[in-house]
Coordinates of C-alpha atoms and ligand atoms in Angstrom, one line a residue:
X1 CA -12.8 -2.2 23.2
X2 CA -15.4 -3.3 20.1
X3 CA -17.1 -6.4 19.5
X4 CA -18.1 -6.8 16.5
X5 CA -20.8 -8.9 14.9
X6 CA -20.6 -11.1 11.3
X7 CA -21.4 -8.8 9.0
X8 CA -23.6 -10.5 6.7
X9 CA -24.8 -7.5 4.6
X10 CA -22.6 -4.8 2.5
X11 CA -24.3 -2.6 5.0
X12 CA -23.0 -4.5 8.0
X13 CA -20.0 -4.2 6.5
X14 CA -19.6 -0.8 6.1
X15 CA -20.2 -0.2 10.0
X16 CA -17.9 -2.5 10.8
X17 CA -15.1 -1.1 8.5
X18 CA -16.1 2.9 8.8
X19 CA -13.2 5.0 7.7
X20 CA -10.9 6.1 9.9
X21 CA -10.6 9.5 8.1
X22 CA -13.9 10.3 6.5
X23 CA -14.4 13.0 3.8
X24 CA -14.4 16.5 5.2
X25 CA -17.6 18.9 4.6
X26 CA -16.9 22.1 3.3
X27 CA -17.7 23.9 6.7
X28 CA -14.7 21.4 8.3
X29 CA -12.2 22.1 5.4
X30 CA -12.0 26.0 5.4
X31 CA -12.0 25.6 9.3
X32 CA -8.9 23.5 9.1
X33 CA -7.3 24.9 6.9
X34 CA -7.4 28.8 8.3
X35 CA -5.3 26.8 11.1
X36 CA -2.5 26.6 9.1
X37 CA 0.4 28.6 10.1
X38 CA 2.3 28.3 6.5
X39 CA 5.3 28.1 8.0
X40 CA 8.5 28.9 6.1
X41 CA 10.6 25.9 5.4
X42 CA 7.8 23.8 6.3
X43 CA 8.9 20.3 8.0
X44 CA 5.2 18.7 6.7
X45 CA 6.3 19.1 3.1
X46 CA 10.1 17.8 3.6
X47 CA 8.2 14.9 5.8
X48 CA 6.0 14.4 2.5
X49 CA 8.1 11.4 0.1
X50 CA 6.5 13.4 -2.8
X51 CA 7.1 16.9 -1.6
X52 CA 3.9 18.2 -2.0
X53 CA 3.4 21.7 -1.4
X54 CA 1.6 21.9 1.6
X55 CA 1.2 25.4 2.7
X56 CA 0.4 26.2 -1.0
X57 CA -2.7 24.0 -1.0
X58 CA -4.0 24.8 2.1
X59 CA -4.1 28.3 1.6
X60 CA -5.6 27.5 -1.6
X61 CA -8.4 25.6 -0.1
X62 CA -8.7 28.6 2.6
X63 CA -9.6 30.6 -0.4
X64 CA -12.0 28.5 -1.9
X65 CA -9.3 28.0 -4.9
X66 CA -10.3 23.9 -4.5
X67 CA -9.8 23.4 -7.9
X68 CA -6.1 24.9 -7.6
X69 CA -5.4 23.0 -4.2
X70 CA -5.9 20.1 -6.1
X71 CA -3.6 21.1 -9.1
X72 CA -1.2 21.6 -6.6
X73 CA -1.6 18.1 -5.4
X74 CA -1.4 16.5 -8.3
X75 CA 1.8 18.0 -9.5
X76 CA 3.3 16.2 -7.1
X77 CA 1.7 12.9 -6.2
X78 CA -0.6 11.6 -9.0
X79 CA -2.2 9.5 -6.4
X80 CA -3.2 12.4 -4.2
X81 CA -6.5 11.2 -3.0
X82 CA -5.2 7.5 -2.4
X83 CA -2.3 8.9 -0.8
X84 CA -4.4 11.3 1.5
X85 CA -6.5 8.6 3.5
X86 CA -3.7 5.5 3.3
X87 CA -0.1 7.8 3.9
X88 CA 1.0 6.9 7.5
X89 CA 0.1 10.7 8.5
X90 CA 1.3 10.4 12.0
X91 CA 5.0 9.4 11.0
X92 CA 5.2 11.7 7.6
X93 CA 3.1 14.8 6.9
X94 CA 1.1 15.5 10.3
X95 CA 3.8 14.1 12.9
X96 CA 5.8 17.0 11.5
X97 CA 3.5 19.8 11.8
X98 CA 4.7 22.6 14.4
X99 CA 1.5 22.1 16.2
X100 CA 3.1 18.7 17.8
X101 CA 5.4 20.6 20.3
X102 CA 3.0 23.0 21.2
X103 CA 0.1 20.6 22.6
X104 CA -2.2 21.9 19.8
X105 CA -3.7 19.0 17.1
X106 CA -1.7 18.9 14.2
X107 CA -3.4 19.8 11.0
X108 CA -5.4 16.9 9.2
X109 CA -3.4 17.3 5.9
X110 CA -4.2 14.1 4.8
X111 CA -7.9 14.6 5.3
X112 CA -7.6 18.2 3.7
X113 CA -5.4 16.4 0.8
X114 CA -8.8 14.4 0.1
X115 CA -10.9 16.9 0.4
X116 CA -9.5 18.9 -3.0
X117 CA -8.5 15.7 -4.9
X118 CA -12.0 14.3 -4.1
X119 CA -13.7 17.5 -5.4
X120 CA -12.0 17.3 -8.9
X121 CA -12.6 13.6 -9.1
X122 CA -16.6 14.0 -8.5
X123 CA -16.6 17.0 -10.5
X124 CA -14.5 15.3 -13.5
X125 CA -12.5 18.8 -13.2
X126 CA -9.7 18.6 -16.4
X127 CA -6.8 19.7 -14.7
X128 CA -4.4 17.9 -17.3
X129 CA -4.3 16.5 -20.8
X130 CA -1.3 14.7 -22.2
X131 CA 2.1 16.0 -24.1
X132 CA 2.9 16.6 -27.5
X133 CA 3.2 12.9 -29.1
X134 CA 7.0 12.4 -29.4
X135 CA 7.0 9.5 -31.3
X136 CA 8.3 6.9 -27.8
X137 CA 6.5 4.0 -26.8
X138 CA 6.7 2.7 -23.0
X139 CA 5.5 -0.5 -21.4
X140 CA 4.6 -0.7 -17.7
X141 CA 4.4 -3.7 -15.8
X142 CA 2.3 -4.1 -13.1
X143 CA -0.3 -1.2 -12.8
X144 CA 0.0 -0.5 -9.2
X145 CA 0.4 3.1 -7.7
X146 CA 4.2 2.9 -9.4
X147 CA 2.8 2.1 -12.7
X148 CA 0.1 4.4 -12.7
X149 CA 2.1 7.5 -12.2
X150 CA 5.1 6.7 -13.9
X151 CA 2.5 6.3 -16.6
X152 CA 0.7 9.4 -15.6
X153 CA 4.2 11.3 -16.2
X154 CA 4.9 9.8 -19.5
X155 CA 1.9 11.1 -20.8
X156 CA 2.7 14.3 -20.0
X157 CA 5.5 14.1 -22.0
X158 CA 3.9 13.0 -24.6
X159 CA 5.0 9.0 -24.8
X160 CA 2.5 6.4 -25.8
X161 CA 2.0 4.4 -22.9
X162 CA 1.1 0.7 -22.2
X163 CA 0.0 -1.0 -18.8
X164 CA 0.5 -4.7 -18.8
X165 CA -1.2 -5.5 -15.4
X166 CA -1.9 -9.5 -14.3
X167 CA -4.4 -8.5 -12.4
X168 CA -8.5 -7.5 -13.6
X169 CA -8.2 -4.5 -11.6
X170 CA -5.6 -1.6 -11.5
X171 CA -4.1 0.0 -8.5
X172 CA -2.5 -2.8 -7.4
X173 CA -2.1 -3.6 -3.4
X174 CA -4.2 -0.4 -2.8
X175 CA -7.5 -2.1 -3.8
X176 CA -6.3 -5.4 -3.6
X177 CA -4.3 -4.8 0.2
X178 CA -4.8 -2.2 2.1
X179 CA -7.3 -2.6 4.8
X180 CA -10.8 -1.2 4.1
X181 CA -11.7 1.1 6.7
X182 CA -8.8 3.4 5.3
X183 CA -10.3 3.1 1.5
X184 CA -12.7 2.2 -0.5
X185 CA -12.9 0.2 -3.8
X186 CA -14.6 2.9 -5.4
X187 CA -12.5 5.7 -4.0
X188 CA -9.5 4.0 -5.8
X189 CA -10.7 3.3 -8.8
X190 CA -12.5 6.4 -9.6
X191 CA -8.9 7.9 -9.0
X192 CA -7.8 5.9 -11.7
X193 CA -9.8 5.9 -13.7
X194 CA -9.9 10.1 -13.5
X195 CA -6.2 10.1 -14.4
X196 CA -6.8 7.8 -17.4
X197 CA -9.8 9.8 -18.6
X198 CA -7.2 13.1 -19.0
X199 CA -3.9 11.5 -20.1
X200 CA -5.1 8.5 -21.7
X201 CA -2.8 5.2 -21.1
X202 CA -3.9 2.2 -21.8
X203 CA -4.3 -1.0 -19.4
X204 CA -4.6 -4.5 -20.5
X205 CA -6.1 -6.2 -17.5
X206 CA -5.2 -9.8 -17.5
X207 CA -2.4 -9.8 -19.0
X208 CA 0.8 -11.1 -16.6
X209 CA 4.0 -10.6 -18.1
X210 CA 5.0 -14.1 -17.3
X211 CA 8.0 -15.8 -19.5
X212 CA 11.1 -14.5 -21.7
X213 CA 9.7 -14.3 -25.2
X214 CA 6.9 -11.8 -23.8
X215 CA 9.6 -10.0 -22.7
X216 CA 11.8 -9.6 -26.0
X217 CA 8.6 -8.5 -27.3
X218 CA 7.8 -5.8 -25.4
X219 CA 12.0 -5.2 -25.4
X220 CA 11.2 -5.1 -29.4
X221 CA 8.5 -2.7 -29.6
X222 CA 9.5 -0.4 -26.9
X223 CA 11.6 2.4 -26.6
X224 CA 12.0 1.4 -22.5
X225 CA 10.3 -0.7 -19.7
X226 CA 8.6 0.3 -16.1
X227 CA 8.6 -2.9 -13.7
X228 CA 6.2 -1.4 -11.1
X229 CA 5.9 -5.4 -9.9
X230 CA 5.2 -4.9 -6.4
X231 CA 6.2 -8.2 -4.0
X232 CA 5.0 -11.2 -4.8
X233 CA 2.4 -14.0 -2.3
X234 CA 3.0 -14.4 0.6
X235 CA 6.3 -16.3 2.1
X236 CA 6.1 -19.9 3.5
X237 CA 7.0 -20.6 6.9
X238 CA 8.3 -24.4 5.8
X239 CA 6.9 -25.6 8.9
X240 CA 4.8 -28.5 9.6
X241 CA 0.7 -28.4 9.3
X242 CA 1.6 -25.4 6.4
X243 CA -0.8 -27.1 4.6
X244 CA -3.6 -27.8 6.6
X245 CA -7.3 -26.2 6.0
X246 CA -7.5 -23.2 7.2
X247 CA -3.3 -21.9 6.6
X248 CA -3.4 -18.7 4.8
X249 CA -1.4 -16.1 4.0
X250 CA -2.1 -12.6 4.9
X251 CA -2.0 -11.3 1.3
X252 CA -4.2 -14.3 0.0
X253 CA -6.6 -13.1 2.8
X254 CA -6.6 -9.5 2.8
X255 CA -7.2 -9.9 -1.2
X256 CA -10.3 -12.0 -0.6
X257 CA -11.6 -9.4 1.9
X258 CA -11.2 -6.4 -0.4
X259 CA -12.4 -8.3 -3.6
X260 CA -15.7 -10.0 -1.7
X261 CA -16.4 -8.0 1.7
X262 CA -19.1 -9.2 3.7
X263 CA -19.0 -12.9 1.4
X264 CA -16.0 -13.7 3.4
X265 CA -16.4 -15.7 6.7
X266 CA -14.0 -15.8 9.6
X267 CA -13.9 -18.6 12.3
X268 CA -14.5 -18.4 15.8
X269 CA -10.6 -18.5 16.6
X270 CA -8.4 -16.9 14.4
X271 CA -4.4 -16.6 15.1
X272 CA -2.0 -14.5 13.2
X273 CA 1.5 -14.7 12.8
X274 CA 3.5 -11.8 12.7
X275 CA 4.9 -8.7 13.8
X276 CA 4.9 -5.7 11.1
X277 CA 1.8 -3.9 9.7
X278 CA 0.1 -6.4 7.5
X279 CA -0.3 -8.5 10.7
X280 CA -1.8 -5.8 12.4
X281 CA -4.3 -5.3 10.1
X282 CA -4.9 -9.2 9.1
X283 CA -6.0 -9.2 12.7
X284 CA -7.8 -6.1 12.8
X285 CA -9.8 -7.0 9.8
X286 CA -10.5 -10.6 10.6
X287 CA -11.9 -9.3 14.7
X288 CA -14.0 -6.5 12.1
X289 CA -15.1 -9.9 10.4
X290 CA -16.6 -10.6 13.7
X291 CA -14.4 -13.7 14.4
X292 CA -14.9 -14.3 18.8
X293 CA -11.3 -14.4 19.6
X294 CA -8.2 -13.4 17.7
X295 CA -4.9 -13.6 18.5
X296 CA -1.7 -11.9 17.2
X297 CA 1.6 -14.1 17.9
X298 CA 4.8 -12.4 17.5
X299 CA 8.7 -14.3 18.2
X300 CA 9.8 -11.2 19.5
X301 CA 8.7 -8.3 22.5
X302 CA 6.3 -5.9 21.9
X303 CA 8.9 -3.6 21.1
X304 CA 10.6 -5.0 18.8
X305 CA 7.6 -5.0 16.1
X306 CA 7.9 -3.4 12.6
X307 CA 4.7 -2.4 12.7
X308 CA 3.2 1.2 13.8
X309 CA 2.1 1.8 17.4
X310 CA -0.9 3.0 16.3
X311 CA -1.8 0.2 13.9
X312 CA -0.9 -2.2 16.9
X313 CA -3.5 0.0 19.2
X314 CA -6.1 0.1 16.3
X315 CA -5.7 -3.7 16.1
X316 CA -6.4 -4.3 19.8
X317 CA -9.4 -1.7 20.2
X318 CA -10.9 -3.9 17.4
X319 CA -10.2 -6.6 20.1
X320 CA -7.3 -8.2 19.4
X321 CA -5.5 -9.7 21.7
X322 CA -1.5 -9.8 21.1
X323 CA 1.1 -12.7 22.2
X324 CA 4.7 -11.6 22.4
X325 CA 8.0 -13.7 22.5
X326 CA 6.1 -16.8 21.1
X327 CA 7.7 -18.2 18.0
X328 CA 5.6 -20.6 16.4
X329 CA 7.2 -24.6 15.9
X330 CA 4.3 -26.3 14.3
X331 CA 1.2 -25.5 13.3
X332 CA -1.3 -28.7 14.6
X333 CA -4.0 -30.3 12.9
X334 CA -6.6 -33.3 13.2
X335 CA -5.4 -34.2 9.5
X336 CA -7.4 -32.4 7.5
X337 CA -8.0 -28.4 9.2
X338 CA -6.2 -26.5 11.7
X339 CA -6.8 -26.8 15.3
X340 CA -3.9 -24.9 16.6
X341 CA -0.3 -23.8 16.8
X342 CA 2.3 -24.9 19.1
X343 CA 4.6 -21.7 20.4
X344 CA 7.7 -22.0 21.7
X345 CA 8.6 -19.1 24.4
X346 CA 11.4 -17.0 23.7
X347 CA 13.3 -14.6 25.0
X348 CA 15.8 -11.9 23.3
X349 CA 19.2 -11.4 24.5
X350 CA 21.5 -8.4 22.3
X351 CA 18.9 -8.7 19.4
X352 CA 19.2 -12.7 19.3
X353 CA 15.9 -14.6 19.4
X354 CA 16.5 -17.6 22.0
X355 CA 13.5 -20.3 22.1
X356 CA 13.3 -21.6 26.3
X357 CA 13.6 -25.1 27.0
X358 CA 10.3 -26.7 27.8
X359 CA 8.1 -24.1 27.6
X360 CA 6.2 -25.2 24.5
X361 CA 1.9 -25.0 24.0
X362 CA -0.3 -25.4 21.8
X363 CA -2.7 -22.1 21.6
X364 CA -6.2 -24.0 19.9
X365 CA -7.2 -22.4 16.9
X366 CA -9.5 -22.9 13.6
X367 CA -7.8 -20.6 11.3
X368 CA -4.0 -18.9 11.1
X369 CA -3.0 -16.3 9.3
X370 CA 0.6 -15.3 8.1
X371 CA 1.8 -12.5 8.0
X372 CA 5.5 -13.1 7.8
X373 CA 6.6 -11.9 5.2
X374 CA 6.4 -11.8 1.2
X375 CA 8.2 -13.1 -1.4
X376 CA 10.1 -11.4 -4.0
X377 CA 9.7 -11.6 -7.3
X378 CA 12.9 -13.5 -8.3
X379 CA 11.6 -15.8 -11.1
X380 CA 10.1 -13.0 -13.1
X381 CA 13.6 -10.8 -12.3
X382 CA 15.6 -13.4 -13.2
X383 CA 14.2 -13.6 -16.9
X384 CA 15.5 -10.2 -17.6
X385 CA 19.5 -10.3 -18.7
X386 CA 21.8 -8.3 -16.7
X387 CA 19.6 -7.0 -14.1
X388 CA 21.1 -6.8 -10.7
X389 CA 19.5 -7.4 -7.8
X390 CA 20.7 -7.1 -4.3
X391 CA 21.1 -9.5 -1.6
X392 CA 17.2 -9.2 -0.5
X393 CA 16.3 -10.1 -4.2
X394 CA 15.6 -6.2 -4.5
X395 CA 15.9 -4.7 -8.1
X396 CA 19.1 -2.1 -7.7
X397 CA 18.2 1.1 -9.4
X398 CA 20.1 4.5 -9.7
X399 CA 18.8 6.7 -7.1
X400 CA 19.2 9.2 -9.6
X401 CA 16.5 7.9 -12.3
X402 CA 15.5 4.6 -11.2
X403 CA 16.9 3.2 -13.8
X404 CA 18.1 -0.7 -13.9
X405 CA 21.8 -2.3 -14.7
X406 CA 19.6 -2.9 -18.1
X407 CA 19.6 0.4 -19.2
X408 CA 16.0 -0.3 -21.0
X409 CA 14.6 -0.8 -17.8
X410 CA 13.6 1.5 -15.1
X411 CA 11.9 0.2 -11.9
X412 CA 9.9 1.5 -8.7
X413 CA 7.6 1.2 -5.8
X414 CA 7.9 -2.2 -3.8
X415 CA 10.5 -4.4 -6.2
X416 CA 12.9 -1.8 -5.5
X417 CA 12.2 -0.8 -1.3
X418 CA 10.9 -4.6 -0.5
X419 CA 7.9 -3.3 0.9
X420 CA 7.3 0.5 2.0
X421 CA 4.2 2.6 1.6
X422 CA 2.2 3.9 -1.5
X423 CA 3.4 6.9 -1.3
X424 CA 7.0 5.9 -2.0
X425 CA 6.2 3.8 -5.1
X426 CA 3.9 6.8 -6.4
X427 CA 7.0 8.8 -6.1
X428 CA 9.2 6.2 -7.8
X429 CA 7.2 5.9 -10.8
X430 CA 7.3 9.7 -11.2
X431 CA 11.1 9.6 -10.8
X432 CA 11.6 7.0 -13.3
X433 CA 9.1 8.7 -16.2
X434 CA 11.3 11.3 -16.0
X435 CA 14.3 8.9 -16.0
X436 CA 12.9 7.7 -19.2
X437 CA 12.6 11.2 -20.7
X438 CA 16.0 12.1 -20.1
X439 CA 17.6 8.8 -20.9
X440 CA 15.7 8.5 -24.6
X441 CA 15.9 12.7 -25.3
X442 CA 19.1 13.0 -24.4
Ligands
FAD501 C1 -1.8 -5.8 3.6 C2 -1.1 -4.6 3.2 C3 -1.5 -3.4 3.7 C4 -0.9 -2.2 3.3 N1 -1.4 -1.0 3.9 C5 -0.8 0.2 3.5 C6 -1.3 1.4 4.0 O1 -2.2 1.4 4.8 N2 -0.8 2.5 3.5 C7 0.3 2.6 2.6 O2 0.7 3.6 2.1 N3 0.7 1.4 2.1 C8 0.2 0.2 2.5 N4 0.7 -1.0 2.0 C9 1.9 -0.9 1.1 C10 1.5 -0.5 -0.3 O3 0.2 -1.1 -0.7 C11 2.6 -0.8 -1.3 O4 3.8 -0.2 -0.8 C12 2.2 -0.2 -2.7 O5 1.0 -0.7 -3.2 C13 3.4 -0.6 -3.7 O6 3.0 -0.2 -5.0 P1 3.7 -0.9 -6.2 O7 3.2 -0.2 -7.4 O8 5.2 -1.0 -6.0 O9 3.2 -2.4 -6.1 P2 1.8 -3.1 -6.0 O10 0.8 -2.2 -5.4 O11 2.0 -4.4 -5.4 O12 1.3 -3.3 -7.6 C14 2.0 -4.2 -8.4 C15 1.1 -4.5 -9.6 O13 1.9 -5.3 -10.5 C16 1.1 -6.4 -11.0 N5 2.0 -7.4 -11.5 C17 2.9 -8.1 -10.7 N6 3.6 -8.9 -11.5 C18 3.1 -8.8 -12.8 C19 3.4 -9.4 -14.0 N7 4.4 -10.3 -14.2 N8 2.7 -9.0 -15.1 C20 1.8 -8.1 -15.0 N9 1.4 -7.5 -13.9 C21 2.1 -7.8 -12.8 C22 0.3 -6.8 -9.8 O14 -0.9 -7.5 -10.1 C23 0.0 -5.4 -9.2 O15 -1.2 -4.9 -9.7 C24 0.2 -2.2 2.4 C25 0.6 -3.4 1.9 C26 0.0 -4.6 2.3 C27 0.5 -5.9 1.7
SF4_502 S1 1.1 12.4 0.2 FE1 1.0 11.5 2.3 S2 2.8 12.2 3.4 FE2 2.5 13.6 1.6 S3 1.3 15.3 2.3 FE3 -0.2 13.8 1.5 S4 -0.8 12.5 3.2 FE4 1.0 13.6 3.9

C-alpha cells in the first residue's frame, strides 16, 4: 500500500499522480501491436461505444502507417487520444480481447490508441479540414467531449459552428473531472485545440447559456441547437452539519484539484461519502494529496457499489480505507468546521437498505467529501418549450439522431445517459451532427 507525502511542488505532484497508462515508445508500440491477432468479427471493436476499427489501426501502426492509424481513429471517435487513457479499458475494448480466455495479457489498445493520436497531435499532422460551407449555422452548448465532436462533425459537413461554453476551458469534466493520474491538462487541451486548428469552430469561453431570452436568440439565428450540458454540481444530502467548513462536494473538489494541483491542501482526516466511481477517485485523489487517513463510507455492502473493482482497488492501494453498510445521519460539527459524521449501521435485506437500532457512531473527521450524486440540470431544461424529459430529469432523445421532442434541438453525452463515460457522449455528439444534417438537408 502507498503513503504518500503533501505534495508541495508541481513536481511532487506529478509523482504522486503518475499516469496509470503512460505514452508508449516506439520500440513498445510495434511490439504490441505485432500481437494482435486481427481477429474477424472482432469483439474489441463491437465492445468499443464508437466502433473504432481496431484491427485496422493496429495493423496500421504494425506497419509504421502511424499517421493512418490515427486517421483511422479519428473517423470514429474525435476524442481518440482522451478516449485512449480515460475509456474504462478493462470493461470495453481490452476486457474483450480473445487474449482474456486464453491466460495471455490482453492487448493495450488504449495505450496503442494514444500512441497514434498523440503522434499526429505533436506533429500537427492535417488529417482533416472542414466541408464545403452549406450556408447552416449550429450552436453548441456546453463544450464538453459531446460538444466538441458533434461540432467536429458539423464541420465536416460544412455548417458554421458556435460553442457557447460557461466554463474558461473546453473539454468539459475531462479537464475539469477526471482524476489526474489518467490525464493531463495539457494532453486535453492540445487535443482540442488540434481539432479546432483543422476544422475551425469557434468557442466563446465564458459564456453560460443561462435564461430564456439567450435562448430565442440563439433559436433565432440558428438553423438547430446541441445541448452537450453534462450534469450539473453536486447533489445535497439535506442532512444536518451540510453546511459546516469543510462539506464539499466531490465535483467542487475534484475541479479545484485539476484547475490548482499541488495549491490544494487536504486535512489529516478526510471521509467520503459514496459508493460509485467519483467516490473512488475523490478518495484516491485526496490519500494522493497526502491526507494521513481517509476513509470511504458507503450505505450499502461492498458489492453492491456502482463503481469499478478496479477503481475501488486503485483507491485502497493509494491507502484508502473503505466502510461498508454505514449510512451517514448527520454530519457533526463544533459550530463552525467539521469534526465528524455519525453512521448509522445497516444492513440489506432483498435490495432494501435497513438502518440497525442503536448502532450509531460518530467516525472523527476534518473534512467530508460527497460523492452522492449530481444534479441534473432541470432549471436550464425547463426554459426550453416542449422538451421532454424523463422521470430522472434526463433529456429524451430519438435513439435514432438524438434529436429532442423540440425538433431544433438535438442533445448528448451526460444530459441524456445521467452520467456514463466520455466515450459515450463523444459518440453522442457524432450521432446528433449527423442528426442535424439529415434533419436540415432533407
Ligand atoms: C469525477 C469524475 C470522474 C470521471 N472519470 C471518468 C473517467 O475516468 N473516464 C471516463 O470516460 N469518464 C469519466 N467521467 C465521466 C465523463 O467525464 C463524462 O461522462 C463526460 O465528460 C460527459 O461529457 P458531456 O460532454 O456530456 O458533459 P461535460 O463533460 O460535463 O461537459 C459539459 C460542458 O457544458 C458546459 N455547460 C453546462 N451548462 C452550460 C450552460 N448553461 N451554458 C454554457 N455551457 C454550459 C460545462 O461547463 C461543460 O464544459 C468522470 C466524471 C466525473 C464527475
Ligand atoms: S475509444 Fe475507448 S473503448 Fe473504444 S477502442 Fe478506444 S480505448 Fe477502447
Amino acid at each position: 500500500m502507498a503513503e504518500f507525502k503533501r505534495p508541495t511542488t508541481q513536481e511532487e505532484f506529478d509523482k504522486n499522480f503518475k499516469l496509470k497508462k503512460p505514452l508508449m515508445n516506439d520500440t513498445e508500440a510495434f511490439y504490441e501491436s505485432s500481437r494482435c491477432l486481427f481477429c474477424y468479427d472482432a469483439p474489441c471493436v463491437q465492445a468499443c461505444p464508437t466502433s473504432i476499427d481496431i484491427p485496422l489501426f493496429i495493423k496500421q501502426i504494425s506497419t509504421k502507417n502511424v499517421e493512418g492509424a490515427a486517421k483511422t481513429i479519428y473517423d470514429a471517435n474525435w476524442l481518440g487520444n482522451a478516449c485512449g487513457t480515460v475509456c474504462p479499458t478493462d470493461v470495453l475494448c481490452v476486457g474483450s480481447c480473445v487474449y482474456n480466455h486464453q491466460d495471455v495479457k490482453p492487448l493495450q489498445i488504449g495505450r496503442l490508441q494514444n500512441y497514434a493520436t498523440k503522434n499526429v497531435i505533436n506533429s500537427g499532422k492535417q488529417l482533416y479540414k472542414p466541408g464545403k460551407d452549406n450556408g447552416k449555422k449550429v450552436a453548441i452548448i456546453g463544450s464538453g467531449p459531446a460538444g466538441i465532436a458533434c461540432a467536429s462533425e458539423l464541420r465536416l459537413l460544412g455548417f458554421e459552428v458556435t460553442i457557447y461554453e460557461a466554463k474558461e476551458k473546453p473539454s468539459g469534466l475531462t479537464v475539469y473531472g477526471i482524476a489526474p493520474y489518467k490525464i493531463t491538462n495539457e494532453d486535453v487541451l492540445d487535443e482540442v485545440e488540434y481539432l479546432q486548428k483543422q476544422l475551425g469552430f469557434t468557442i466563446k469561453y465564458n459564456s453560460p447559456i443561462s435564461n430564456k431570452a439567450q435562448l430565442e436568440l440563439l433559436e433565432r439565428t440558428h438553423d438547430a441547437i446541441f445541448l452537450g450540458l453534462g450534469i450539473g454540481a453536486t447533489a445535497g444530502l439535506n442532512m444536518e452539519g451540510e453546511n459546516l467548513e469543510n462539506v464539499i462536494g466531490a465535483v467542487e473538489f475534484v475541479e479545484d484539484l485539476r484547475m490548482q494541483h499541488h495549491l490544494i491542501e487536504v486535512p489529516k482526516k478526510v471521509i467520503v461519502l459514496g459508493g460509485g466511481n467519483t467516490a473512488m477517485d475523490a478518495a484516491s485523489e485526496t490519500a494522493r494529496l497526502g491526507a494521513e487517513k481517509v476513509y470511504l463510507a458507503y450505505r450499502r455492502a461492498k458489492e453492491d457499489m456502482g463503481a469499478y473493482s478496479f477503481e475501488y482497488d486503485l483507491a485502497v492501494s493509494a491507502g484508502v480505507e473503505g466502510l461498508f453498510n454505514c449510512s451517514p445521519i448527520e454530519i457533526v460539527g463544533n459550530g463552525t468546521k467539521v469534526t465528524g459524521v455519525k453512521f448509522i449501521r445497516t444492513s440489506t435485506e432483498h435490495g432494501i437498505l435497513r438502518p440497525l437500532n442503536n448502532t450509531e457512531f460518530v467516525l472523527e473527521c476534518d473534512m467530508v467529501i460527497k460523492a452522492t450524486g449530481q444534479a441534473k440540470q432541470k432549471k436550464f431544461t425547463d426554459l426550453i418549450s416542449d422538451l421532454e424529459l424523463d422521470r430522472k430529469s434526463r433529456i429524451v432523445v430519438d435513439e435514432k439522431n438524438n434529436q429532442t421532442t423540440n425538433p431544433k434541438y438535438f442533445a448528448g453525452g451526460d444530459v441524456i445517459n445521467g452520467g456514463a463515460e466520455v466515450v459515450n457522449a463523444v459518440y453522442d455528439g457524432k450521432l446528433a451532427a449527423k442528426g442535424i444534417h439529415q434533419w436540415l438537408t432533407k
